[in-house]
Coordinates of C-alpha atoms and ligand atoms in Angstrom, one line a residue:
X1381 CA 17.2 15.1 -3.9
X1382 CA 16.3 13.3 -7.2
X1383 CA 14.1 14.3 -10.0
X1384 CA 11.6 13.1 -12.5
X1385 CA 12.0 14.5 -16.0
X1386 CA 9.5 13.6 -18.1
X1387 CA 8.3 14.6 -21.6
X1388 CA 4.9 14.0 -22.2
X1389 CA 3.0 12.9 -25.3
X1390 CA 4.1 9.8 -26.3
X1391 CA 1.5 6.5 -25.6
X1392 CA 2.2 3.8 -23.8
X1393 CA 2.5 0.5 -26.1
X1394 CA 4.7 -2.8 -24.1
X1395 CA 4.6 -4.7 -20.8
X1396 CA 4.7 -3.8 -17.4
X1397 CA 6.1 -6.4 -15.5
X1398 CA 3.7 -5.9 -11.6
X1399 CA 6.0 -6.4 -9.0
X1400 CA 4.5 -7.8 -5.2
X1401 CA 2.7 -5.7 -3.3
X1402 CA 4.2 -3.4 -0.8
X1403 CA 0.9 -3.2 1.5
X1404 CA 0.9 -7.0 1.6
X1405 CA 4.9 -7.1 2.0
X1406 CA 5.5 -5.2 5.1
X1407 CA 2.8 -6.9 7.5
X1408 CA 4.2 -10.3 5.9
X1409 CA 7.6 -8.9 6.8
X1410 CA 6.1 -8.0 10.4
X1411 CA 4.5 -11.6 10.8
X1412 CA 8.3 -12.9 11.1
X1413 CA 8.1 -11.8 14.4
X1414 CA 5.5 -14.5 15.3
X1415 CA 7.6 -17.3 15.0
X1416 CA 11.2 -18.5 15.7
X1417 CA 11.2 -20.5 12.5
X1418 CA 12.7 -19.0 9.1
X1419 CA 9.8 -17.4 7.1
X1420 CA 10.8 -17.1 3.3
X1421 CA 8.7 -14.7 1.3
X1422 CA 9.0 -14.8 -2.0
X1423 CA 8.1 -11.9 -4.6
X1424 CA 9.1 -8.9 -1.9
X1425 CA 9.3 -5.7 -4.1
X1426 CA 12.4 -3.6 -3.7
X1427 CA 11.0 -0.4 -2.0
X1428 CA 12.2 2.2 0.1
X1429 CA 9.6 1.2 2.3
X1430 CA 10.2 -2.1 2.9
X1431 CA 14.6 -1.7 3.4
X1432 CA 13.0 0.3 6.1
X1433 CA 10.9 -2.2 7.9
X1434 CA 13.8 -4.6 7.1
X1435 CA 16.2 -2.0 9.2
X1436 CA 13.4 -2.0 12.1
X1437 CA 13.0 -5.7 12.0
X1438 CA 16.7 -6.2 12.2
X1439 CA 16.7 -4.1 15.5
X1440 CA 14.1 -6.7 17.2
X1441 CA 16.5 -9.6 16.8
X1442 CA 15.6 -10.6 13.2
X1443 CA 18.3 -12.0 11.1
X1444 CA 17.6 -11.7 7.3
X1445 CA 19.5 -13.5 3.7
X1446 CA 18.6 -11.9 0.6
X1447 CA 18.7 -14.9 -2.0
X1448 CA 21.0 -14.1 -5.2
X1449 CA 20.5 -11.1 -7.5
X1450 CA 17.1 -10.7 -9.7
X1451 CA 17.2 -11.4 -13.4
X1452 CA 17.2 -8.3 -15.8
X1453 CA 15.4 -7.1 -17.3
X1454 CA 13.0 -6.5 -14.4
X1455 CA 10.5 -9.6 -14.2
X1456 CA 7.1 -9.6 -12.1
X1457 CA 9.2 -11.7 -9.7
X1458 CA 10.7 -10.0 -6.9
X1459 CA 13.4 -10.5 -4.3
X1460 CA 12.9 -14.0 -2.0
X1461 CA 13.8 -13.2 1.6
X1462 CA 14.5 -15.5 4.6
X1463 CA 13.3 -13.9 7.8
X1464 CA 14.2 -15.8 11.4
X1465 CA 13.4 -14.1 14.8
X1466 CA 14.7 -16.6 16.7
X1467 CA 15.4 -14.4 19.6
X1468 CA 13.8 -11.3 19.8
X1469 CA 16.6 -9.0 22.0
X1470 CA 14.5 -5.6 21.8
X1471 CA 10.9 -4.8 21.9
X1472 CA 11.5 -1.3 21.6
X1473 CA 10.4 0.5 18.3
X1474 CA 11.6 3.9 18.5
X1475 CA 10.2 7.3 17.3
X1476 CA 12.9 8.2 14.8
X1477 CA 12.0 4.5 12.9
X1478 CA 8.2 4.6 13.2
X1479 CA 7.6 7.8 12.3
X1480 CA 8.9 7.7 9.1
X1481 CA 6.7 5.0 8.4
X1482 CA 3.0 4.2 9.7
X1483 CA 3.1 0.7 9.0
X1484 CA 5.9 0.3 11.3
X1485 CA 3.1 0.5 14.4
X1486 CA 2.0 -3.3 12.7
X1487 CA 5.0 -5.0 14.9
X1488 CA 3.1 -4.0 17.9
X1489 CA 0.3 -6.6 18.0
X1490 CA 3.1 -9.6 16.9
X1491 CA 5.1 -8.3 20.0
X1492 CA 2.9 -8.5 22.7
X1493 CA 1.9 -11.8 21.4
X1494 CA 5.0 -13.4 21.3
X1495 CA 6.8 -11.4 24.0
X1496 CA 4.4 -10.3 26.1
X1497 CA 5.2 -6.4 26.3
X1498 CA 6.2 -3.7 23.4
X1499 CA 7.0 -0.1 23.5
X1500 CA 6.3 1.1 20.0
X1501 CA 6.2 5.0 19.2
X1502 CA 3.2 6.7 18.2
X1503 CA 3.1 7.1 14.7
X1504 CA 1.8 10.5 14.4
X1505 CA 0.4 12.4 11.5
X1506 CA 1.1 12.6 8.1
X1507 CA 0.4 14.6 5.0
X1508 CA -2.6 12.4 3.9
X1509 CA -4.8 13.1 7.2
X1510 CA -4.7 12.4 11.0
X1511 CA -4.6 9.1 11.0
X1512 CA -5.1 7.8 14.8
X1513 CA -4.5 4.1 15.9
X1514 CA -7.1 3.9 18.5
X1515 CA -8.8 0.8 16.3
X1516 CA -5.5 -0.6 16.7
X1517 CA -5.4 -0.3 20.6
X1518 CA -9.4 -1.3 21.1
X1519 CA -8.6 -4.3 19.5
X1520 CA -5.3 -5.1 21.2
X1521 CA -6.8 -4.4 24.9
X1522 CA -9.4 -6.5 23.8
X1523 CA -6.9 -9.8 23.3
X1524 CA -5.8 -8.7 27.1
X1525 CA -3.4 -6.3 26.6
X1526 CA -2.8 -3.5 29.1
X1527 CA -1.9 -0.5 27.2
X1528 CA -0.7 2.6 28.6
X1529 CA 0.7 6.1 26.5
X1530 CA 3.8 7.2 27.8
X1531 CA 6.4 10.1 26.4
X1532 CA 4.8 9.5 22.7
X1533 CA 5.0 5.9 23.0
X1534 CA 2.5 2.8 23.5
X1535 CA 3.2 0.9 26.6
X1536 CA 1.8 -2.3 26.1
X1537 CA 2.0 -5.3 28.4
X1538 CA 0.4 -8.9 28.5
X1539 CA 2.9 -11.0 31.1
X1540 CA 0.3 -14.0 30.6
X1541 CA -0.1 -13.5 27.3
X1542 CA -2.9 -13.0 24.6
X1543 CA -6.2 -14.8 25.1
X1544 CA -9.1 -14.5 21.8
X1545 CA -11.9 -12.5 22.0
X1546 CA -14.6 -11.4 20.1
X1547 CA -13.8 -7.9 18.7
X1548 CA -16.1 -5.5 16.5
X1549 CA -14.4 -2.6 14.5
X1550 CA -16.7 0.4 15.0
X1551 CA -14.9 1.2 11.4
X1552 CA -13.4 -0.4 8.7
X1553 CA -9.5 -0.3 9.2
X1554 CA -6.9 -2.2 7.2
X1555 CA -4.1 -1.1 9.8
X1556 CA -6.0 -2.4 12.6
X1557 CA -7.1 -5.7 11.1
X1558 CA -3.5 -6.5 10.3
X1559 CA -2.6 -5.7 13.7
X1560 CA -5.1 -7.7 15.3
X1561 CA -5.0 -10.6 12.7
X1562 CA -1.1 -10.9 13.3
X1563 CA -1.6 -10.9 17.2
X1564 CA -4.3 -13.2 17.4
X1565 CA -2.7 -15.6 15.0
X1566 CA -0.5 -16.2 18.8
X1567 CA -3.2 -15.7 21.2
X1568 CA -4.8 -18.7 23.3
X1569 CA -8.0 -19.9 21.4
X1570 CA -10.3 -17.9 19.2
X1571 CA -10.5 -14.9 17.9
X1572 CA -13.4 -13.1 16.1
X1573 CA -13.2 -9.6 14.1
X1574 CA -16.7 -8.3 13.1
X1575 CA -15.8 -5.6 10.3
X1576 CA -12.9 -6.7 9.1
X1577 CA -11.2 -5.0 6.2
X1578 CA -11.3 -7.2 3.5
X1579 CA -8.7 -6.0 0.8
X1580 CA -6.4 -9.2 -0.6
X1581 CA -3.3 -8.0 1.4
X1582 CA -5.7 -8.8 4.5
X1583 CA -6.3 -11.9 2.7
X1584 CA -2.3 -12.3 1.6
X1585 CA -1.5 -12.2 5.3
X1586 CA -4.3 -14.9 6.5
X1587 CA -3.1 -17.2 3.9
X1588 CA 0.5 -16.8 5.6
X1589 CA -0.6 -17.5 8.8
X1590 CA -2.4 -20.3 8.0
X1591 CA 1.0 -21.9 6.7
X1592 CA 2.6 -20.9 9.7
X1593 CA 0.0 -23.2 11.6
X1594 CA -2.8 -20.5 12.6
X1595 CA -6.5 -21.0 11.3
X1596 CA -8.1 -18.3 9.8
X1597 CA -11.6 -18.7 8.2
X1598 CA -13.4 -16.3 6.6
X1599 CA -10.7 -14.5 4.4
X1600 CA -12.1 -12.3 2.5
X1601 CA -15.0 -11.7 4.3
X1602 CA -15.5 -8.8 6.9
X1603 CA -15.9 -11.6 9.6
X1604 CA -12.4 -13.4 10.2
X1605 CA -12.3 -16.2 12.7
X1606 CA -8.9 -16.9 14.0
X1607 CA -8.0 -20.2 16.2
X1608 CA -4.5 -19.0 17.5
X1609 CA -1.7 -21.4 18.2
X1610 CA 1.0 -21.4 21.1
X1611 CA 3.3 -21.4 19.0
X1612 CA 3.8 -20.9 15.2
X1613 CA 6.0 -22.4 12.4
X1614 CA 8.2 -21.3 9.4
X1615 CA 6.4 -21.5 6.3
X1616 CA 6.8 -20.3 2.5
X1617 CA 4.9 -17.6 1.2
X1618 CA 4.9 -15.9 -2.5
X1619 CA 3.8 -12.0 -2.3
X1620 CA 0.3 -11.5 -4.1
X1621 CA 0.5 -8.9 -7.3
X1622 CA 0.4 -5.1 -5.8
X1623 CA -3.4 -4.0 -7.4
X1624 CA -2.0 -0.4 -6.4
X1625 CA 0.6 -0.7 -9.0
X1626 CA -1.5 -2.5 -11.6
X1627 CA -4.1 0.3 -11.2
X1628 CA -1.9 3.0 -11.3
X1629 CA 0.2 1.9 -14.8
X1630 CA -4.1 1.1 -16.0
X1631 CA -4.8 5.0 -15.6
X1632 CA -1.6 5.7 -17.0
X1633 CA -2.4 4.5 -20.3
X1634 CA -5.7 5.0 -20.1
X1635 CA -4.5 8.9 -19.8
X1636 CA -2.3 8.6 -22.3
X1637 CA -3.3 6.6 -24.8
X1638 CA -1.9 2.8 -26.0
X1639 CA -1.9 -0.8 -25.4
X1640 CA -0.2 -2.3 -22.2
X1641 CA 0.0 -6.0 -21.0
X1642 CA 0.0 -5.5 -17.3
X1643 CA 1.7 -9.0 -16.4
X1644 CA 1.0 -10.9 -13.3
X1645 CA -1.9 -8.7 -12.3
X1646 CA -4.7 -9.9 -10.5
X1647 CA -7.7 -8.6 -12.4
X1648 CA -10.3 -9.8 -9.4
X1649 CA -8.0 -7.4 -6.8
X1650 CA -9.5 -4.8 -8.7
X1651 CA -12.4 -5.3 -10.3
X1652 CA -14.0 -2.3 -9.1
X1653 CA -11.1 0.4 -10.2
X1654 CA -11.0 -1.4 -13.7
X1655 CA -15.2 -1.0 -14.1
X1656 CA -14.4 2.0 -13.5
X1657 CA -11.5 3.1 -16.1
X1658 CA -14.1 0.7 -18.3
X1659 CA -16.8 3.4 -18.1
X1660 CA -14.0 6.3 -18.7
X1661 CA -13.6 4.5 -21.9
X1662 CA -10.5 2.8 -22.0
X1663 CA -10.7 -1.2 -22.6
X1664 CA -9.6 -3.7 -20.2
X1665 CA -9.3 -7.1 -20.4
X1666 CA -8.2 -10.4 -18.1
X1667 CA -6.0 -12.3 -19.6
X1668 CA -4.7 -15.8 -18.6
X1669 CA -1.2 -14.2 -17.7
X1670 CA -2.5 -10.3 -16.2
X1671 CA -4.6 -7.6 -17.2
X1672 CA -4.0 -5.8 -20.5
X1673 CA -5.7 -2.1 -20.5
X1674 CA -5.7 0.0 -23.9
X1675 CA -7.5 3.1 -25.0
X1676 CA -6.9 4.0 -28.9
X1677 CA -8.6 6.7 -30.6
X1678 CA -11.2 7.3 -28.4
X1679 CA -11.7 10.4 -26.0
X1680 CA -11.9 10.1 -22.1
X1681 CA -15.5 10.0 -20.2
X1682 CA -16.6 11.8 -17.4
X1683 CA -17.6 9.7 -14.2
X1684 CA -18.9 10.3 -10.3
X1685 CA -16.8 7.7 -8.0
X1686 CA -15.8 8.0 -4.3
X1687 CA -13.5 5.8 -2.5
X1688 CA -14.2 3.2 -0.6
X1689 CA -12.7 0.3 1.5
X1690 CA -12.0 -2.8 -0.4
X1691 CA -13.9 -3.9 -2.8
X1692 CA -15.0 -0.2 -3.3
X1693 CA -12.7 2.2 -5.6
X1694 CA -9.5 2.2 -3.3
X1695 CA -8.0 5.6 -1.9
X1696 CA -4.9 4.8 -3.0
X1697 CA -6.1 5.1 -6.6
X1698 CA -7.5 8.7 -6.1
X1699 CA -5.0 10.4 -7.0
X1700 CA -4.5 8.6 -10.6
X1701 CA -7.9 8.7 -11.3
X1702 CA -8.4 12.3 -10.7
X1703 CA -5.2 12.6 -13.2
X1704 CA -7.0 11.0 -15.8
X1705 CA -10.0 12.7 -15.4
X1706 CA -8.3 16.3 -15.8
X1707 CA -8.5 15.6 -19.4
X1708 CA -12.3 14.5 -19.8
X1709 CA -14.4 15.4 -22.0
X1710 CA -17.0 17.0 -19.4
X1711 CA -16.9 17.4 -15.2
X1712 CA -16.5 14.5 -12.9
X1713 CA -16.9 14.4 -9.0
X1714 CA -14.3 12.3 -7.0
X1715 CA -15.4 12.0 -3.5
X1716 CA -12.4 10.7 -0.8
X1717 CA -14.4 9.4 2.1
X1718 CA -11.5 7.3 3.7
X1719 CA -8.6 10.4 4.2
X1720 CA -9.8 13.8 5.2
X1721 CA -6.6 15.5 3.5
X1722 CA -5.6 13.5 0.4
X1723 CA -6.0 16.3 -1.7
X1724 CA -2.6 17.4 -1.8
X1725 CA -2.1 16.4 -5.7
X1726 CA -5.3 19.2 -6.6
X1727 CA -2.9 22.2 -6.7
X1728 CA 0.0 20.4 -8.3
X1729 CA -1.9 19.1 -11.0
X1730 CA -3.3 22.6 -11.4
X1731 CA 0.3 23.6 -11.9
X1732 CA -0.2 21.9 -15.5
X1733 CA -3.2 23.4 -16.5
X1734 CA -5.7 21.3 -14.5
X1735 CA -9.5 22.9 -13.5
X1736 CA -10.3 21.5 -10.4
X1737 CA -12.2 22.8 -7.7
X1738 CA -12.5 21.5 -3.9
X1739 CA -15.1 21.3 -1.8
X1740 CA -14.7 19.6 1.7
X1741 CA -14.3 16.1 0.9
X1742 CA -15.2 16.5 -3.2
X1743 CA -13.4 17.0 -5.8
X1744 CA -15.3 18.7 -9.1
X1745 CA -12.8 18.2 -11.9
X1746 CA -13.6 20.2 -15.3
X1747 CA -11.8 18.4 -18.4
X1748 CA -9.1 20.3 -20.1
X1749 CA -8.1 19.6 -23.9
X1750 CA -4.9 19.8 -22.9
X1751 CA -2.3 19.6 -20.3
X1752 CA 1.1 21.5 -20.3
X1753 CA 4.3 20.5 -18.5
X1754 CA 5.4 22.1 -15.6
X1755 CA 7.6 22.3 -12.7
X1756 CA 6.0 20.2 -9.7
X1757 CA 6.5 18.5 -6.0
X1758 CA 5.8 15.3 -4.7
X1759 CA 4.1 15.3 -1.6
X1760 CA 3.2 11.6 -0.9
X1761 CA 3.6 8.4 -2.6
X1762 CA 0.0 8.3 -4.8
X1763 CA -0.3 12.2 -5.0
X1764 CA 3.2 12.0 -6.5
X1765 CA 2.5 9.1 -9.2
X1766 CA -0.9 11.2 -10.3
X1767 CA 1.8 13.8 -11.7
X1768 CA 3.6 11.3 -13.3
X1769 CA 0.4 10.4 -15.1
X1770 CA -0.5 13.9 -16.0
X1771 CA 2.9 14.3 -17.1
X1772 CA 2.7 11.4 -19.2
X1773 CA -0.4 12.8 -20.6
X1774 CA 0.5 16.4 -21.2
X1775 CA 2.3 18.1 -23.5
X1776 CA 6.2 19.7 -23.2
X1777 CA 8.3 18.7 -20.2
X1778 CA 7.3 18.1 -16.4
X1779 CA 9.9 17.6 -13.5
X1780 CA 8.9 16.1 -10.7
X1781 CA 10.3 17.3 -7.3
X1782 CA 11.1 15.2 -3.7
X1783 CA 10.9 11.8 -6.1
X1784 CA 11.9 9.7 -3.1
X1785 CA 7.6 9.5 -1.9
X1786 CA 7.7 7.5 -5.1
X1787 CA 10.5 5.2 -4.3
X1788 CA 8.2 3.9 -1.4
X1789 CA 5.8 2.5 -3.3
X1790 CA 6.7 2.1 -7.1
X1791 CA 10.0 -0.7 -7.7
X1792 CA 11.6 0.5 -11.1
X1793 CA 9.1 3.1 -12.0
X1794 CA 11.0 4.8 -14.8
X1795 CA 13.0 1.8 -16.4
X1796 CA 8.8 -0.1 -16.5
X1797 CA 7.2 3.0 -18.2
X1798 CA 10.3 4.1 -20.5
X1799 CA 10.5 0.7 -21.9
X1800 CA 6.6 0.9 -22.9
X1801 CA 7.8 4.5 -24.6
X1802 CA 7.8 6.9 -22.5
X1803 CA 10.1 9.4 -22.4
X1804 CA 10.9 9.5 -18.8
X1805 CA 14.3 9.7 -16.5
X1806 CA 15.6 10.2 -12.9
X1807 CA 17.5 13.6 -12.4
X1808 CA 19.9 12.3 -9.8
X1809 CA 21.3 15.1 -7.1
X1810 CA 24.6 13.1 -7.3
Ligands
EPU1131 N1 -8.6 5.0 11.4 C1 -9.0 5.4 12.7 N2 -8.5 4.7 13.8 C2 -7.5 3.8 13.7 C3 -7.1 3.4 12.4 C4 -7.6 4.0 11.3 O1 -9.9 6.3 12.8 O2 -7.1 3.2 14.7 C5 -9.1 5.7 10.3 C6 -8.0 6.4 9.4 O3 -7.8 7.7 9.9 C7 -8.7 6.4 8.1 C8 -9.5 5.1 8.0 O4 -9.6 4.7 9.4 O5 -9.6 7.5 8.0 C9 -8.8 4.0 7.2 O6 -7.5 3.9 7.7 P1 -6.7 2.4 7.6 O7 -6.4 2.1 9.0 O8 -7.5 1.5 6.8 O9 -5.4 2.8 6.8 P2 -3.9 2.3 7.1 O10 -4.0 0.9 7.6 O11 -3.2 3.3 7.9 C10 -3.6 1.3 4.8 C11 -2.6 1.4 3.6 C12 -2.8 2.8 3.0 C13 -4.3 2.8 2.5 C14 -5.2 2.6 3.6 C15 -6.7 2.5 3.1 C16 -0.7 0.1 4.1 C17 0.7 0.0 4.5 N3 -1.3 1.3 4.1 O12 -3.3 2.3 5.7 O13 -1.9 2.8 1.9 O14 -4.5 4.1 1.9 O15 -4.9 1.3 4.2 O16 -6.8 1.6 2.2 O17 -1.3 -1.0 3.8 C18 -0.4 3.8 0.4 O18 0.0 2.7 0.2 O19 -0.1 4.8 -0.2 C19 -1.3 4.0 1.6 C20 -1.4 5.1 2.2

């Protein structure tokens, strides 16, 4: 298995090119299902993540052409992929596929819509909390969909198809919303979802749909109103910036110090995370080409945040954050309201010198002066990029174990950070 070697200390001074945005990449990947017409996306990252999807989507029937290599060095544009399901041969996903990745379960509303039965695993568990999909079935049965659990898997069948229907989310759900959004995109007349997640890849994916001949109205809004069609078309579609990404690289310099142009990032994504690196101390700006974050002299503020869906302070950022804050001048509270176990950073960062104490769902972190390297493990994709940060930010030399959580989410992590100075590289196993 690969490792991260990095030797903290130095700031971060360049640009980050932001590449497209996995969690809007794999339900647009999905949404080739919908239609036997070639869907080209444009600005697909290069993550682990997705070559998965790509491998499930392949075993449904879709063919896939990868258009010529990328430039280099990396730019903020990202692979264009053609995608055609013009026959879908198996509507089987199977355990050993889903369950390495949740968003995988996404292909199951896009099925039954345009086949009329799926049998999709479970996905199960995983190290961030319990994660149930029973938002994700309400809404389905809702669109008509007779649903049954059998052996692990979700029997789902619809022989006459989706029809719209008026659904309310008893919870926010980004999952579920992408699930139901893709489906009723192919269901006969109108959907509406009442409590809606609202982040931009929700938004990314409307947008898509409405090329592909859907109508969606109210993206952005936690009431989306979908007309579905009988059939949808090809269309063209360009990957919005991942905020994720943009975020995390913010809080990385932020932690350690510097001036970075984060190019291509959409500073409205993520307004809210930005305020709050703002008030921590660090300066951000919008520019007309991205968002450029840099902290220079200054110490880092103590805050009180807790995560919310979009536009509150994303969970996907806790981690980073909490990295950043290790080295505050004074105590700050992080409280994770969306994942009951995303924690899993709190003793590895301790590993380096970190004071944190947990309580429940709260997070009381004491500022340190310093940081000091240390050996430490990944355990999922943000918890493992939090110790990059504190690596970054820490003094002496921190290796980073089970690296490939990271190659999930980040494209190029190493060759983006070591060409704004710092001293990072991949240990490979060989
Ligand atoms: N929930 C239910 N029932 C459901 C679905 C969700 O109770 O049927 C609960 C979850 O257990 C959780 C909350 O609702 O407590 C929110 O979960 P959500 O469904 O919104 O999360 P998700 O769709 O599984 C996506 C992202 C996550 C991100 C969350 C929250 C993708 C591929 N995944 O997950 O991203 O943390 O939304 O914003 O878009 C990541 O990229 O590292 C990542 C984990």
């Amino acid at each position: 298995m690969d490792r991260i070697r990095i030797v903290g200390g130095q700031q971060l001074r360049g640009t980050i090119p932001i590449s497209g945005a996995k969690n809007a990449a794999l339900p647009l990947l999905i949404a080739s299902l919908l239609t036997e017409d070639r869907l080209t996306l444009k600005n697909v990252p290069n993550l682990a993540d997705v070559n998965l999807l790509v491998r499930i989507l392949r075993n449904h029937g879709v063919d896939l052409a990868v258009d010529g290599k990328r430039s280099s060095p990396p730019s903020h544009l990202g692979d264009t992929i053609h995608l055609t399901a013009r026959d879908i041969v198996d509507t089987t996903a199977p355990y050993e596929m889903v369950s390495r990745m949740r968003a995988s379960f996404w292909v199951l509303g896009p099925l039954i819509a345009r086949m009329g039965q799926a049998k999709v695993s479970l996905p199960g568990g995983c190290a961030i909390g319990t994660r149930p999909v029973d938002l994700h079935l309400m809404g389905l049965k809702e669109l008509g969909a007779d649903i049954d659990i059998d052996s692990g898997y979700v029997v789902a069948k619809a022989p006459k198809g989706l029809r719209g229907a008026h659904i309310v989310f008893p919870k926010v759900s980004v999952g579920a919303t992408h699930n139901v959004l893709l489906a009723a995109a192919l269901a006969k007349g109108e959907t509406v979802i009442e409590n809606a997640a609202r982040e931009p890849e929700i938004g990314d994916v409307a947008v898509c749909l409405t090329k592909m001949g859907a109508k969606v109205e109210g993206i952005g809004t936690s009431v989306l109103r979908i007309q579905g069609r009988d059939r949808l078309e090809g269309a063209i579609h360009t990957v919005l910036p991942d905020r994720i990404e943009t975020g995390t690289f913010a809080m990385a310099v932020a932690a350690t110090g510097g001036d970075v142009m984060l190019e291509g990032a959409h500073y409205h994504d993520l307004k809210t995370a930005l305020d709050v690196l703002a008030e921590t101390g660090a300066s951000v700006e919008a520019t007309a080409t991205g968002v450029r974050v840099s902290r220079n002299g200054g110490g880092i503020e103590p805050i009180s945040v807790e995560t919310q869906p979009f536009p509150g302070f994303p969970t996907d950022l806790q981690a980073q954050l909490m990295a950043l804050l290790t080295r505050a001048s004074g105590t700050s509270v992080i409280r994770e309201t969306i994942f009951e176990n995303r924690f899993m950073h709190v003793q590895e960062l301790a590993r380096l010198g970190a004071d944190i104490q947990l309580h429940g769902d709260t997070a009381t972190i004491k500022g340190v002066k310093t940081l000091k390297g240390a050996p430490v493990m990944a355990t999922d994709l943000r918890a493992s990029v939090s110790l990059v940060i504190a690596g970054l930010a820490g003094e002496g030399e921190t290796v980073i174990n089970r690296v490939y959580h990271l190659d999930r989410g980040f494209e190029q992590l190493e060759r983006k950070l070591g060409a704004c100075g710092a001293e990072i590289e991949r240990l490979s196993s060989g």
